[in-house]
Tab-separated table of C-alpha atoms in Angstrom:
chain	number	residue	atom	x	y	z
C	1	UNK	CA	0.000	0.000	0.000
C	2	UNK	CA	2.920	2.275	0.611
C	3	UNK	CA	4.610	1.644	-2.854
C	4	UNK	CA	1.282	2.784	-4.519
C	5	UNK	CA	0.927	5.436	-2.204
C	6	UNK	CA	4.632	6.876	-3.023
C	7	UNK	CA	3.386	6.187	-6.786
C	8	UNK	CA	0.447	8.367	-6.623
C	9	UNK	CA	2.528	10.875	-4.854
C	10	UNK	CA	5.207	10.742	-7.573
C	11	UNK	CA	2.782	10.847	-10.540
C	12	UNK	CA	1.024	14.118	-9.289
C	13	UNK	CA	4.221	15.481	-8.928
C	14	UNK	CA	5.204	15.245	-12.192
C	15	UNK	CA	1.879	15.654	-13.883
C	16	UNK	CA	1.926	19.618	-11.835
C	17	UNK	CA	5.007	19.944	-12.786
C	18	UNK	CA	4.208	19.519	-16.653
C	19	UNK	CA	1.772	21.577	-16.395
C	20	UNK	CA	3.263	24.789	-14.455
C	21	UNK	CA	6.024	24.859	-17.569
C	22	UNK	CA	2.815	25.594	-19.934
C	23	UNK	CA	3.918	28.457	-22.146
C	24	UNK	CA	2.776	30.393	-25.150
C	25	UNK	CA	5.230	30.235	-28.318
C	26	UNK	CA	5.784	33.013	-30.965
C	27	UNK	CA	7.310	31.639	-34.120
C	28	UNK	CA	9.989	33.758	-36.521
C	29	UNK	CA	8.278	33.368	-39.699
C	30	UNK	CA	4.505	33.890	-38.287
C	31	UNK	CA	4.138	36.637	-35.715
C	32	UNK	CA	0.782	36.478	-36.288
C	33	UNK	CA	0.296	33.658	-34.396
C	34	UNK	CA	0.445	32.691	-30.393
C	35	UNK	CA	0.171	29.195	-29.581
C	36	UNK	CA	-0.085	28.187	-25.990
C	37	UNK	CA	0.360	25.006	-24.746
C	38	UNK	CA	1.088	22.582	-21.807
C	39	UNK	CA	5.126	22.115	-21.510
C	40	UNK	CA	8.359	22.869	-22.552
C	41	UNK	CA	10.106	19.988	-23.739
C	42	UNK	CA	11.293	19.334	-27.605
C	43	UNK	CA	8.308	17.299	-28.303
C	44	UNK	CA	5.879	20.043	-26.931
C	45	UNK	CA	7.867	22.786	-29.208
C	46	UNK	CA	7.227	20.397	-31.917
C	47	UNK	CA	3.553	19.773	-31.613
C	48	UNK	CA	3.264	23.854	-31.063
C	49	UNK	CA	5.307	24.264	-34.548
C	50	UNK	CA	3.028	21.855	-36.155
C	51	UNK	CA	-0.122	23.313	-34.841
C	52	UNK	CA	0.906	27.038	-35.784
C	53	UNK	CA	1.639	25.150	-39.882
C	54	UNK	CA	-1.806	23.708	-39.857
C	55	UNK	CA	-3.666	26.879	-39.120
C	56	UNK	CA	-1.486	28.860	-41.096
C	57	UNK	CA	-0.769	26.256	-44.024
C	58	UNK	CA	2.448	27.214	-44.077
C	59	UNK	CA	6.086	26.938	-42.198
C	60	UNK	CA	5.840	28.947	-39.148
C	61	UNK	CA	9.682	28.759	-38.792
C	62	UNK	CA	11.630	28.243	-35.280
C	63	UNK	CA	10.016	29.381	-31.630
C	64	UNK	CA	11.490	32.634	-30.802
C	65	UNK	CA	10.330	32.849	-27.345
C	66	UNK	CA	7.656	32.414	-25.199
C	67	UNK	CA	5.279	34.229	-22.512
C	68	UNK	CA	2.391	33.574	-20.058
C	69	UNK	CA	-0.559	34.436	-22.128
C	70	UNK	CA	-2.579	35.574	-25.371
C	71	UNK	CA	-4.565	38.150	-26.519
C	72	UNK	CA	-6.493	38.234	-29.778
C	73	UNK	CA	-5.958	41.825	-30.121
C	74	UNK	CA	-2.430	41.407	-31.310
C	75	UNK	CA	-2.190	37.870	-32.375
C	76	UNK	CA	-4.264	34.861	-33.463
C	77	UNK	CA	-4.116	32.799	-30.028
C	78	UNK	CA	-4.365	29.008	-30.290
C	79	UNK	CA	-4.765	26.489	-27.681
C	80	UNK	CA	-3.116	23.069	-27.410
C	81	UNK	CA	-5.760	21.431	-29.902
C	82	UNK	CA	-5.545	24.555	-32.401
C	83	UNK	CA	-8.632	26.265	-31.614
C	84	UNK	CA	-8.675	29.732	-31.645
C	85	UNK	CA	-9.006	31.585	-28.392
C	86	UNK	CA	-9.698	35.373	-27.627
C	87	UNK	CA	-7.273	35.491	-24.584
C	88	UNK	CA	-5.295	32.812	-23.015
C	89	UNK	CA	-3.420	32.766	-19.737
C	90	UNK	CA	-0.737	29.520	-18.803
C	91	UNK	CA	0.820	30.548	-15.689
């Protein structure tokens, strides 16, 4: 019982962890648009580049950065499943 308690504990852990490194990614050839997403690993950066060349139809280029949030006014925001949002917030 201990073992699946320290599991549990250990699992949670990393799942908040995951998900307090969400960030919003601006890409070099598309300023246009914002996607935000849970993470910051490779893969993450990957799925955010390949989201941002679905909506756009085109190479977004490399991340340039990242911030907390989105707002529509100044960007086309996007969340993790490429839906368009008016504002997002990750942190």
């Amino acid at each position: 019982m201990k073992k699946i308690s320290a599991l549990c504990i250990f699992v949670t852990f990393v799942w908040m962890q995951e998900g307090l490194s969400a960030k919003c990614f601006g890409f070099s050839k598309n300023k246009d648009i914002t996607v935000c997403i849970d993470g910051n690993s490779n893969a993450v950066r990957k799925q955010a580049s390949e989201i941002c060349k679905t909506k756009s139809g085109k190479d977004c280029g490399n991340i340039t950065g990242y911030s907390g949030s989105c707002s529509a006014g100044k960007n086309l925001c996007l969340d993790h499943s490429g839906n368009e949002k008016k504002s997002l917030k990750v942190d």
